[in-house]
Short mmCIF file of C-alpha atoms in Angstrom, two decimals:
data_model
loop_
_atom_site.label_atom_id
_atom_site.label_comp_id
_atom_site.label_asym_id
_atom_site.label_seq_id
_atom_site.Cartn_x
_atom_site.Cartn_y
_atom_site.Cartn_z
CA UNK A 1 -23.94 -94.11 -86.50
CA UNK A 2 -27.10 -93.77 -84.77
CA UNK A 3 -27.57 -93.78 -81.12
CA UNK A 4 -30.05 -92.57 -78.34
CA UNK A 5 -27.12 -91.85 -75.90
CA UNK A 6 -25.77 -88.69 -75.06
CA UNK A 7 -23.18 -86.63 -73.99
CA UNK A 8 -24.02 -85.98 -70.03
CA UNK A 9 -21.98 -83.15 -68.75
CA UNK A 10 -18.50 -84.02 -66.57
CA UNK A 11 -20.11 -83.42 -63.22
CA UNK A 12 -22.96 -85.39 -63.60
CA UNK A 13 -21.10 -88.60 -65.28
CA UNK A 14 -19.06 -88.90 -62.20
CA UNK A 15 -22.30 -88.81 -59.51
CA UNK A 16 -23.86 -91.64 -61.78
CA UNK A 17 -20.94 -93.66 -61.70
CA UNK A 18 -20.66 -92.86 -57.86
CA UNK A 19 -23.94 -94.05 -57.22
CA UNK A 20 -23.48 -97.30 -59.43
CA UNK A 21 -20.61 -97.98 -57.21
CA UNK A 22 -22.84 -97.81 -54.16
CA UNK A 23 -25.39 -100.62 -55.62
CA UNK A 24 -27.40 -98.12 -57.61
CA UNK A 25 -29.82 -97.26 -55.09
CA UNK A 26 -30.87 -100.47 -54.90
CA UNK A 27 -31.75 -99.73 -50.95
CA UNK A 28 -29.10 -101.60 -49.52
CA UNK A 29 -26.45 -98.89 -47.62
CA UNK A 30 -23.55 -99.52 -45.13
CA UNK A 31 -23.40 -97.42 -41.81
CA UNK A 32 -19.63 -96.21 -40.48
CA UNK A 33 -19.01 -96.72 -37.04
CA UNK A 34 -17.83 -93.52 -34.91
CA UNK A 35 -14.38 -94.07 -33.66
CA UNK A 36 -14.29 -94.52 -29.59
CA UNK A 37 -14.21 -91.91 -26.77
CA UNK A 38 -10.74 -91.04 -25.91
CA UNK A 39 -10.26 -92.96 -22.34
CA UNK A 40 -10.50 -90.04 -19.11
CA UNK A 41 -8.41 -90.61 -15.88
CA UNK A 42 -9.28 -89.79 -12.58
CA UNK A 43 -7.89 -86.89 -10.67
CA UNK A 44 -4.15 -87.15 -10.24
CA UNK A 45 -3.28 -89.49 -13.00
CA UNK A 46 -2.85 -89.61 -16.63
CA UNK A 47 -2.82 -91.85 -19.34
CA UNK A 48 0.06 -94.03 -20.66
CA UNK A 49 -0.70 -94.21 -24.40
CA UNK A 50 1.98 -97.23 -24.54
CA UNK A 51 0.16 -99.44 -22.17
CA UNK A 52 -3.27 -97.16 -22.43
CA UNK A 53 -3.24 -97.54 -18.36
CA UNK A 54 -3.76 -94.60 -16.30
CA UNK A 55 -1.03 -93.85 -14.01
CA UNK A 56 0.14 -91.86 -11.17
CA UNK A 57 1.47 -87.97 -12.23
CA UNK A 58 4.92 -86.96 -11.10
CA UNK A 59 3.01 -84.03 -8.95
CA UNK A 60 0.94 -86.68 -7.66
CA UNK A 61 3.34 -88.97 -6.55
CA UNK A 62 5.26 -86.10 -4.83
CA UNK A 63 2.08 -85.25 -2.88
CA UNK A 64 1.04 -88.75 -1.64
CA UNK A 65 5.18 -89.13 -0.67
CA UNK A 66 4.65 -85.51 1.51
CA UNK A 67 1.45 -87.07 2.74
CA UNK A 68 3.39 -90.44 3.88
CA UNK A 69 6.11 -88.45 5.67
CA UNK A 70 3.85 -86.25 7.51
CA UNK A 71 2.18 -89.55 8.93
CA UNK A 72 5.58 -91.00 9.80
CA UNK A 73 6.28 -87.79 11.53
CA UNK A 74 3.32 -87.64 13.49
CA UNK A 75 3.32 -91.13 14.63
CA UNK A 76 7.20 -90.95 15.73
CA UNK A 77 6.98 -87.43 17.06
CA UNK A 78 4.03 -88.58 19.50
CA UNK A 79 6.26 -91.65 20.53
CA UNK A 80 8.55 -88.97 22.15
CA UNK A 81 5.98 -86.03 23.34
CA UNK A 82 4.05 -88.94 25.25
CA UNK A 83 6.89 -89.11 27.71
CA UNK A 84 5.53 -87.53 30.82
CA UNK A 85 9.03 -85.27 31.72
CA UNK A 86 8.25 -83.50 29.04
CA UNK A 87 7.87 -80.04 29.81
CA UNK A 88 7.87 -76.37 29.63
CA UNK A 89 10.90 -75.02 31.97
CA UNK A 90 10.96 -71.12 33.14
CA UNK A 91 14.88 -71.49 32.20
CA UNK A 92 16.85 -71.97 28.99
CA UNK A 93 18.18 -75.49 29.38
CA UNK A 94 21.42 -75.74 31.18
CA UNK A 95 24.89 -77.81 31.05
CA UNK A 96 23.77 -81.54 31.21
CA UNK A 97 19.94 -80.72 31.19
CA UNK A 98 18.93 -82.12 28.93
CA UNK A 99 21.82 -82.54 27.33
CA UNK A 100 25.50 -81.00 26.40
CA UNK A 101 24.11 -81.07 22.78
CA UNK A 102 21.04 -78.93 23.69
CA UNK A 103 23.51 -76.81 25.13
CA UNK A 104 26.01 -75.91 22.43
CA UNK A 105 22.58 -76.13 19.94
CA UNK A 106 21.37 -73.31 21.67
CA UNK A 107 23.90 -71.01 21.82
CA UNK A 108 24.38 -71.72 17.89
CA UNK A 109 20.79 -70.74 17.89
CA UNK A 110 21.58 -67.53 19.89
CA UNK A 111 24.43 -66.65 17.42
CA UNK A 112 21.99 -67.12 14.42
CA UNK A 113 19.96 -64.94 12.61
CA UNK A 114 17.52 -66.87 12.26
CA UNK A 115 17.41 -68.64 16.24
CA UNK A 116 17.88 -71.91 14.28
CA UNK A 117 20.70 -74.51 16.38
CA UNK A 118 21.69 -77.78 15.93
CA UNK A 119 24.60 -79.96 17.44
CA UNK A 120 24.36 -83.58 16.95
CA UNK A 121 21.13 -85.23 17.23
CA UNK A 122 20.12 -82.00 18.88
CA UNK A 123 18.07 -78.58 17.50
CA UNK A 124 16.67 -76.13 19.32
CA UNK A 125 14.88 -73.24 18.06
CA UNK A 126 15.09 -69.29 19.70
CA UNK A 127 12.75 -66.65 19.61
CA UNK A 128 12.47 -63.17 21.76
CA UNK A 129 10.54 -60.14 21.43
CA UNK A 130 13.03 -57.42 21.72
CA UNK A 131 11.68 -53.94 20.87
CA UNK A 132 14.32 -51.99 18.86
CA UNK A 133 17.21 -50.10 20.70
CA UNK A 134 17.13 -46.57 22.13
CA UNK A 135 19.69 -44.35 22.94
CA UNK A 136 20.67 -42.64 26.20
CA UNK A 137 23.79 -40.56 27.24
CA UNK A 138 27.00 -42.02 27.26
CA UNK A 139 29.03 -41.58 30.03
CA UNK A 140 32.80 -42.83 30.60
CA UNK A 141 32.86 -45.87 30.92
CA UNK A 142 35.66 -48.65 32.90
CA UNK A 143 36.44 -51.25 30.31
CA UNK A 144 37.55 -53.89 33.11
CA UNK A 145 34.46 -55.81 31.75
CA UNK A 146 33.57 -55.24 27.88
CA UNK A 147 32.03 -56.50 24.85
CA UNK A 148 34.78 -57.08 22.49
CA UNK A 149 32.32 -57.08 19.82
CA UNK A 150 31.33 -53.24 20.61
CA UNK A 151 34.77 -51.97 20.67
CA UNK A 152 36.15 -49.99 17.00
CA UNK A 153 39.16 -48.22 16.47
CA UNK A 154 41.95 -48.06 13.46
CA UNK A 155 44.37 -47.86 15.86
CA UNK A 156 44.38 -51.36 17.90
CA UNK A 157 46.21 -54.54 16.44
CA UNK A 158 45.58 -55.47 13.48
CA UNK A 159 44.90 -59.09 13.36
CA UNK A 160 45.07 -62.24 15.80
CA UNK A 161 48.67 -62.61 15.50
CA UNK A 162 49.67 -59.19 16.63
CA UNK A 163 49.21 -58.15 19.94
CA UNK A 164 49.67 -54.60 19.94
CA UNK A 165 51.51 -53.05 22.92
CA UNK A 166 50.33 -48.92 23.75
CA UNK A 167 52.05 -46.26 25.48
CA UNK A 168 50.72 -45.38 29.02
CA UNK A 169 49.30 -42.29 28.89
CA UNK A 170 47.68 -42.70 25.12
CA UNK A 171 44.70 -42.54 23.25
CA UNK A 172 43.24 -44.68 20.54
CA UNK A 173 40.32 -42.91 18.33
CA UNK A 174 36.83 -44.71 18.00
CA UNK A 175 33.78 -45.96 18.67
CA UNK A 176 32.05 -47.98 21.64
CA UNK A 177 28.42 -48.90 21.90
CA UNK A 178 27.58 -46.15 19.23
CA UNK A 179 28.63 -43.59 20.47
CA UNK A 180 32.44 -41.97 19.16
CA UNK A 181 35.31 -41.24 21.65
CA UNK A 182 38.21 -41.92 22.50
CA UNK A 183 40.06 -45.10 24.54
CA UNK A 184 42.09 -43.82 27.09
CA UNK A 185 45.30 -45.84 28.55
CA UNK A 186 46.50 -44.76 31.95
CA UNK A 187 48.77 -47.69 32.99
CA UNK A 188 51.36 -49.65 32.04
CA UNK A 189 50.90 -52.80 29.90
CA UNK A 190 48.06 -52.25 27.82
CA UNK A 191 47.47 -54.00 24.62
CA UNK A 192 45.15 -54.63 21.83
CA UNK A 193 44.57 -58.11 19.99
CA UNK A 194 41.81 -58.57 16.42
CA UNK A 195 39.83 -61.35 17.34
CA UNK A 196 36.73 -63.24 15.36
CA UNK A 197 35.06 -61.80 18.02
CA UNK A 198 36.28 -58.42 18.79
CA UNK A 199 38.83 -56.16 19.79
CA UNK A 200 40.51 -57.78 23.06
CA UNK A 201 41.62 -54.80 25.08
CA UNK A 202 43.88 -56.31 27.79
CA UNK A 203 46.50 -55.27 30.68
CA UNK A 204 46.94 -51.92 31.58
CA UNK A 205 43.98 -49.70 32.61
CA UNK A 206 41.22 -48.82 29.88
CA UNK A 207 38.42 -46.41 29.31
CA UNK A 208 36.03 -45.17 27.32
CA UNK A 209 35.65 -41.46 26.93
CA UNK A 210 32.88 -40.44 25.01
CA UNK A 211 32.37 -37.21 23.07
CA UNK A 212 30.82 -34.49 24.42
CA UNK A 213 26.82 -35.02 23.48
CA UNK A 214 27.53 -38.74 22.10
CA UNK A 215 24.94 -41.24 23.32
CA UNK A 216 25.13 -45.46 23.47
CA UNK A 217 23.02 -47.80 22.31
CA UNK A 218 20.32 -49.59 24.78
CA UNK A 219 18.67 -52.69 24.16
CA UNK A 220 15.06 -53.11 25.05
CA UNK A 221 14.96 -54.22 29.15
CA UNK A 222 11.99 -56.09 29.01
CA UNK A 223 11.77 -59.11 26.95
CA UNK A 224 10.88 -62.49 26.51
CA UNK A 225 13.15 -65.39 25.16
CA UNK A 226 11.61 -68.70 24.01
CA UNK A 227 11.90 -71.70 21.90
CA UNK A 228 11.47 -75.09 22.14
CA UNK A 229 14.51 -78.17 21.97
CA UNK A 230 14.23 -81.91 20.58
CA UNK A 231 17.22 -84.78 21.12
CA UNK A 232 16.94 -87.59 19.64
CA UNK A 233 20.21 -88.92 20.55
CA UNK A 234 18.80 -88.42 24.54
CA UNK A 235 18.63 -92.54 26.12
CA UNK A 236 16.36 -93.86 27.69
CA UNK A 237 12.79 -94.51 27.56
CA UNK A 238 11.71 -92.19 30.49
CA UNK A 239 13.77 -89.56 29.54
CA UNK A 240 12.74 -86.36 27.91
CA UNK A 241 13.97 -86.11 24.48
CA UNK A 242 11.49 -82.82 23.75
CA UNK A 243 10.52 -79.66 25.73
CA UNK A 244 10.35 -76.09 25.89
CA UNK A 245 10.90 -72.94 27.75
CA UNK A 246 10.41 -68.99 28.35
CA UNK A 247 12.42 -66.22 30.44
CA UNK A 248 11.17 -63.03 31.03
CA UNK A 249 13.99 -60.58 31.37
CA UNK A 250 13.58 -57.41 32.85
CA UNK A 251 14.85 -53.98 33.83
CA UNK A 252 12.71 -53.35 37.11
CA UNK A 253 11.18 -56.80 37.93
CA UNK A 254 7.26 -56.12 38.39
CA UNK A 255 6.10 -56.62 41.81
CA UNK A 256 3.19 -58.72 43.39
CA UNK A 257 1.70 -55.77 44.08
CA UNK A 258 1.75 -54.02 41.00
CA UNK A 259 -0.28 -56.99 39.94
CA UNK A 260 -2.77 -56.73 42.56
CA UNK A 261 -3.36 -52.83 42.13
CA UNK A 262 -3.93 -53.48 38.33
CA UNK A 263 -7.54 -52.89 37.70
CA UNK A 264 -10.04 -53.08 34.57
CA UNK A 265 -9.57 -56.19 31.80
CA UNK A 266 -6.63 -56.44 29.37
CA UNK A 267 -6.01 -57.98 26.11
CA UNK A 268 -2.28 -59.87 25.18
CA UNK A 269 -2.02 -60.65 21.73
CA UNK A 270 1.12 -62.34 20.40
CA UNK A 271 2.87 -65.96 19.23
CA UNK A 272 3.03 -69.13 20.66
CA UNK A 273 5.78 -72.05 19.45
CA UNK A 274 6.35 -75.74 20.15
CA UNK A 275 6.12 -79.61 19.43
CA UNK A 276 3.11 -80.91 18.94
CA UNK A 277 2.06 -84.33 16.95
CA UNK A 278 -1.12 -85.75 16.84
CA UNK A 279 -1.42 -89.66 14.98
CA UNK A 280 -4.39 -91.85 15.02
CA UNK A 281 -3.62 -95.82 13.31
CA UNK A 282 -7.17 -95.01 11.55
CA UNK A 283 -5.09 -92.52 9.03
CA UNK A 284 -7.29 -89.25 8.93
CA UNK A 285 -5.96 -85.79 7.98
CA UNK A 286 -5.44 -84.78 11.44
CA UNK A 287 -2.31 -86.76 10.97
CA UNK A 288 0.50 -84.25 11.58
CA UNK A 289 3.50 -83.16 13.36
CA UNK A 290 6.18 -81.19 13.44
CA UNK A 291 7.65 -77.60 15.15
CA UNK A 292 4.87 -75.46 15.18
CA UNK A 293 4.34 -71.77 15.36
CA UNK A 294 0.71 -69.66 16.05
CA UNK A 295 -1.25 -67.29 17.51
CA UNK A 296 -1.66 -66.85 21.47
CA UNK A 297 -3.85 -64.77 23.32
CA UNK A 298 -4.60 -63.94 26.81
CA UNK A 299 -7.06 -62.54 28.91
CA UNK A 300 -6.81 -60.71 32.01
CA UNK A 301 -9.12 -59.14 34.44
CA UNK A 302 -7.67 -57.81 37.08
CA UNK A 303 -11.39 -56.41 38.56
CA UNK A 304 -11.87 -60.45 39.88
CA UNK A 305 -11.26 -60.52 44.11
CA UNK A 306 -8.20 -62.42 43.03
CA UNK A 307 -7.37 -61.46 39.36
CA UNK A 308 -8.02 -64.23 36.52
CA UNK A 309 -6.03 -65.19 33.69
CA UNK A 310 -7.11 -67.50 30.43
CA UNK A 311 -6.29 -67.68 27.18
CA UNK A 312 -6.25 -69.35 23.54
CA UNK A 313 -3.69 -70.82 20.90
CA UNK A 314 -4.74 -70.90 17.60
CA UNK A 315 -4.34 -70.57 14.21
CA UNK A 316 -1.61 -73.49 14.19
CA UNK A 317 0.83 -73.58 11.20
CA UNK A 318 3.01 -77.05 10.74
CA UNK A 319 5.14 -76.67 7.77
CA UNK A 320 2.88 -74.65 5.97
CA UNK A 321 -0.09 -76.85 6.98
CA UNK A 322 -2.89 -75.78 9.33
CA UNK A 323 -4.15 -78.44 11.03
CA UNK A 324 -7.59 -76.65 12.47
CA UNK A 325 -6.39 -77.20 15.85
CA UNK A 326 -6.95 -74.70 19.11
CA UNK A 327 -5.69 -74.94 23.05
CA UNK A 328 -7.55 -73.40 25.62
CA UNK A 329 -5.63 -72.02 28.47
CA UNK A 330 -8.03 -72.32 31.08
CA UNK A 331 -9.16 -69.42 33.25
CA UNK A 332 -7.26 -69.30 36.46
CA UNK A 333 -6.33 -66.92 39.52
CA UNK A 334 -3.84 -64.67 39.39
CA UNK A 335 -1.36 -65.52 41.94
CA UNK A 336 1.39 -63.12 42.71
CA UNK A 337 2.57 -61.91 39.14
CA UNK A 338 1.90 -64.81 37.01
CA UNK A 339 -0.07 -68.10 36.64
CA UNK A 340 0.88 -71.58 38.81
CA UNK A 341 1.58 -74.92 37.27
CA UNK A 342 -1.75 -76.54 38.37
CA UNK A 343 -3.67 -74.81 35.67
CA UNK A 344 -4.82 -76.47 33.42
CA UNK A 345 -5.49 -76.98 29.04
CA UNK A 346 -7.74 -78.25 26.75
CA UNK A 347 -7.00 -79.29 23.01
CA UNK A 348 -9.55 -79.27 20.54
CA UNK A 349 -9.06 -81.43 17.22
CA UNK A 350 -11.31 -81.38 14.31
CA UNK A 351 -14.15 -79.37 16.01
CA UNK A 352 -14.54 -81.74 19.12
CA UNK A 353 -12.76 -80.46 22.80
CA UNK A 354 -10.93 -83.23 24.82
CA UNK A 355 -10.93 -83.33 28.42
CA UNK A 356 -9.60 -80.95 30.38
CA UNK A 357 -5.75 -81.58 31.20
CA UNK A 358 -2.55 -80.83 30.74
CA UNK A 359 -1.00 -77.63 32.35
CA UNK A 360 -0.03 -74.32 31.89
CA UNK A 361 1.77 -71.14 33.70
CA UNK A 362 2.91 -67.67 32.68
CA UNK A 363 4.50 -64.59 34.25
CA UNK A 364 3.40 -60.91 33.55
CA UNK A 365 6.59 -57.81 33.06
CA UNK A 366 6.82 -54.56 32.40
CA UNK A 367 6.67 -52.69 34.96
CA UNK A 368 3.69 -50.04 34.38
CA UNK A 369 4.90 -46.58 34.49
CA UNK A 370 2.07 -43.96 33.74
CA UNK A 371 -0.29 -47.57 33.20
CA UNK A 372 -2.11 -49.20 35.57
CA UNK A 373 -1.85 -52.59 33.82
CA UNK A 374 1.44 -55.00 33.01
CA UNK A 375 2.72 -54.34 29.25
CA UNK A 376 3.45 -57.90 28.55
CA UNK A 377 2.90 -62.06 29.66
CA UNK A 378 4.97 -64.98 28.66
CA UNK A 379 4.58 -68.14 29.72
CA UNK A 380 4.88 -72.44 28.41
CA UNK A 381 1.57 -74.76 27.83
CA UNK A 382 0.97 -78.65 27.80
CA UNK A 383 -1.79 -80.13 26.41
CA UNK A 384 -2.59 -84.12 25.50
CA UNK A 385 -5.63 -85.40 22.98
CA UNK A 386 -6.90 -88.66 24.38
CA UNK A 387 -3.81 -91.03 23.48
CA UNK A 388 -3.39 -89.40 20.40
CA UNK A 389 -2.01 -85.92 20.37
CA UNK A 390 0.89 -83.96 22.74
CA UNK A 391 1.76 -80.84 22.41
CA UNK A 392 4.51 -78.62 24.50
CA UNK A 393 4.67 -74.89 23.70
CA UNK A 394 5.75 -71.69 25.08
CA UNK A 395 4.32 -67.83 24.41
CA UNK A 396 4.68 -64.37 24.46
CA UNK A 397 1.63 -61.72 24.13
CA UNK A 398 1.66 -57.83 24.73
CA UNK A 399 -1.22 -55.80 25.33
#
């Protein structure tokens, strides 16, 4: 059989029959839509392919809820700095001032660690700046007043329900105050008792009789303690339910004079800690409070016909959060060894200084030996921003 048709080769049937399928050429083609951009979500949020909504993300919603409480904070902490007896005292608080709470807080916070106390509705934090022990010669010693807590030997009681009765004369082997020796009975009636605090060494006569060459410990003489205290459980609208405080302990209390024949300018760098809160109803993120801790520093210049004093607080750290704030201490006389209450402070929020208020006092210690010029000042602060902010503090700085 005749035919003009021929065999086309595989590859080239099939691309005929392809472009048959597609109309043959005959100009008329279909265009394929491109499939839509995959929907973005702002900062913070991601998308919910079962609804295709964008929604909050777990680290997010955490933030905004730490945001929230910070406000809250803020706005209920200034409800209770606003009260004007708030203040900085130049004593720990005391039985029934403010409170019996505050009390037993602080001496948990004097047992701790970490100066952390808290007893009802009450906490109090404690800080110091006690320089690391020394050592001087140990003499014997009467133990009609003692630590308990100092006082080692294997040869006392050994627990709270034994109370251990020794021979008069004898000698128990060990250790007071660092240094070894021995504990010498020379009367009747003396006993020993294991306490949670000690070794109780009662009746009788005691004392310590160091080795020859032994030496005790010494704790630093001159120090500051500090901290600040907040009670909510405290009544009353008028009554203080925040505050702080510093005490300058010392060895050989520094003289007015002293002072006065200081010469030249000095430089006291150390910490300052508090309350503060600061809460505006327009929101903002000034918004804070909390306990506080930063950096204080004073200026002296004792060259001035009376001696001035001024300083800074800075570098303010609220839970991890630094709210750009800064107090100035304003410059002031020197009047005997310290600064008076009617000084005065001005807070500075976001770049922009508020009046001039508030108050502020310190005391200088360390008595200069070989230096001309006081080793350390402590002192408390006060400082208001318009109707907004309160702040009470206390410091320490060494030069």
């Amino acid at each position: 059989m005749n035919s003009n048709l021929k065999l086309l080769p595989a590859g080239l049937l099939m691309a005929v029959l392809a472009l048959a399928g597609c109309g043959g050429g005959g100009g008329d083609s279909t265009t394929t839509t491109p499939p839509p951009e995959p929907k973005t979500c702002p900062a913070g949020q991601a998308l919910d392919t079962s609804t295709d909504e964008c929604v909050k993300t777990a680290a997010s919603a955490e933030e905004e809820a730490a945001a929230e409480a910070r406000v809250a904070m803020a706005k209920k902490l200034r409800g209770i700095l606003a009260v004007d007896a708030v203040a900085v005292a130049t004593t720990a608080p005391a039985s029934s001032t403010p409170s019996d709470d505050v009390v037993t807080a602080l001496g948990k916070a004097n047992d701790a660690d970490d100066g952390a106390g808290k007893e009802g509705d009450a906490q109090v934090m404690v800080y110091d700046n006690k320089g690391p022990m020394t050592k001087a010669s140990a003499d014997a010693t009467d133990l009609t007043t003692f630590d308990a807590k100092l006082v080692m030997g294997s040869g006392f009681a050994t627990g709270s329900a034994e109370i251990k009765e020794h021979d008069n004369p004898s000698t128990v082997r060990g250790s007071y105050n660092g240094a070894t020796g021995g504990y010498v009975c020379s009367a009747d009636g003396c006993t020993s008792q294991r306490t949670k605090n000690g070794i109780l060494l009662t009746g009788g006569t005691w004392t310590f009789q160091p080795d020859a060459g032994q030496k005790f410990n010494v704790e630093d003489a001159d120090y500051v303690s500090y901290g600040w205290w907040l009670d909510e459980g405290i009544t009353g609208d008028a009554a203080a339910k925040a505050g702080a405080w510093y005490v300058v302990t010392q060895g050989t209390p520094i003289t007015t004079q002293q002072v006065t024949d200081a010469s030249g300018t000095a430089t006291y760098s150390g910490q300052a800690v508090g309350k503060a809160a600061y809460y505006h109803s327009l929101g903002g993120a000034s918004n804070i409070g909390g306990h506080f801790t930063a950096d204080a520093e004073l200026m002296a210049d004792f060259d001035d016909a009376n001696g001035m004093l001024s300083g800074s607080i800075t570098g303010f750290d609220i839970g991890g959060v630094n709210p750009g704030w800064s107090v100035e201490l304003m410059k002031h006389a020197i009047d005997g060894t310290g600064i008076a209450a009617d000084a005065q402070t001005k807070w500075t929020v976001d770049g922009t200084a508020g009046d001039a208020g508030g108050s502020w006092t310190a005391a200088f210690y360390g008595k200069p030996s070989d230096e001309h010029q006081p080793s350390g000042v402590a002192g408390g602060f006060e400082a208001s921003y318009e109707s907004d902010g309160y702040m009470v503090g206390a410091f320490e700085a060494e030069r």
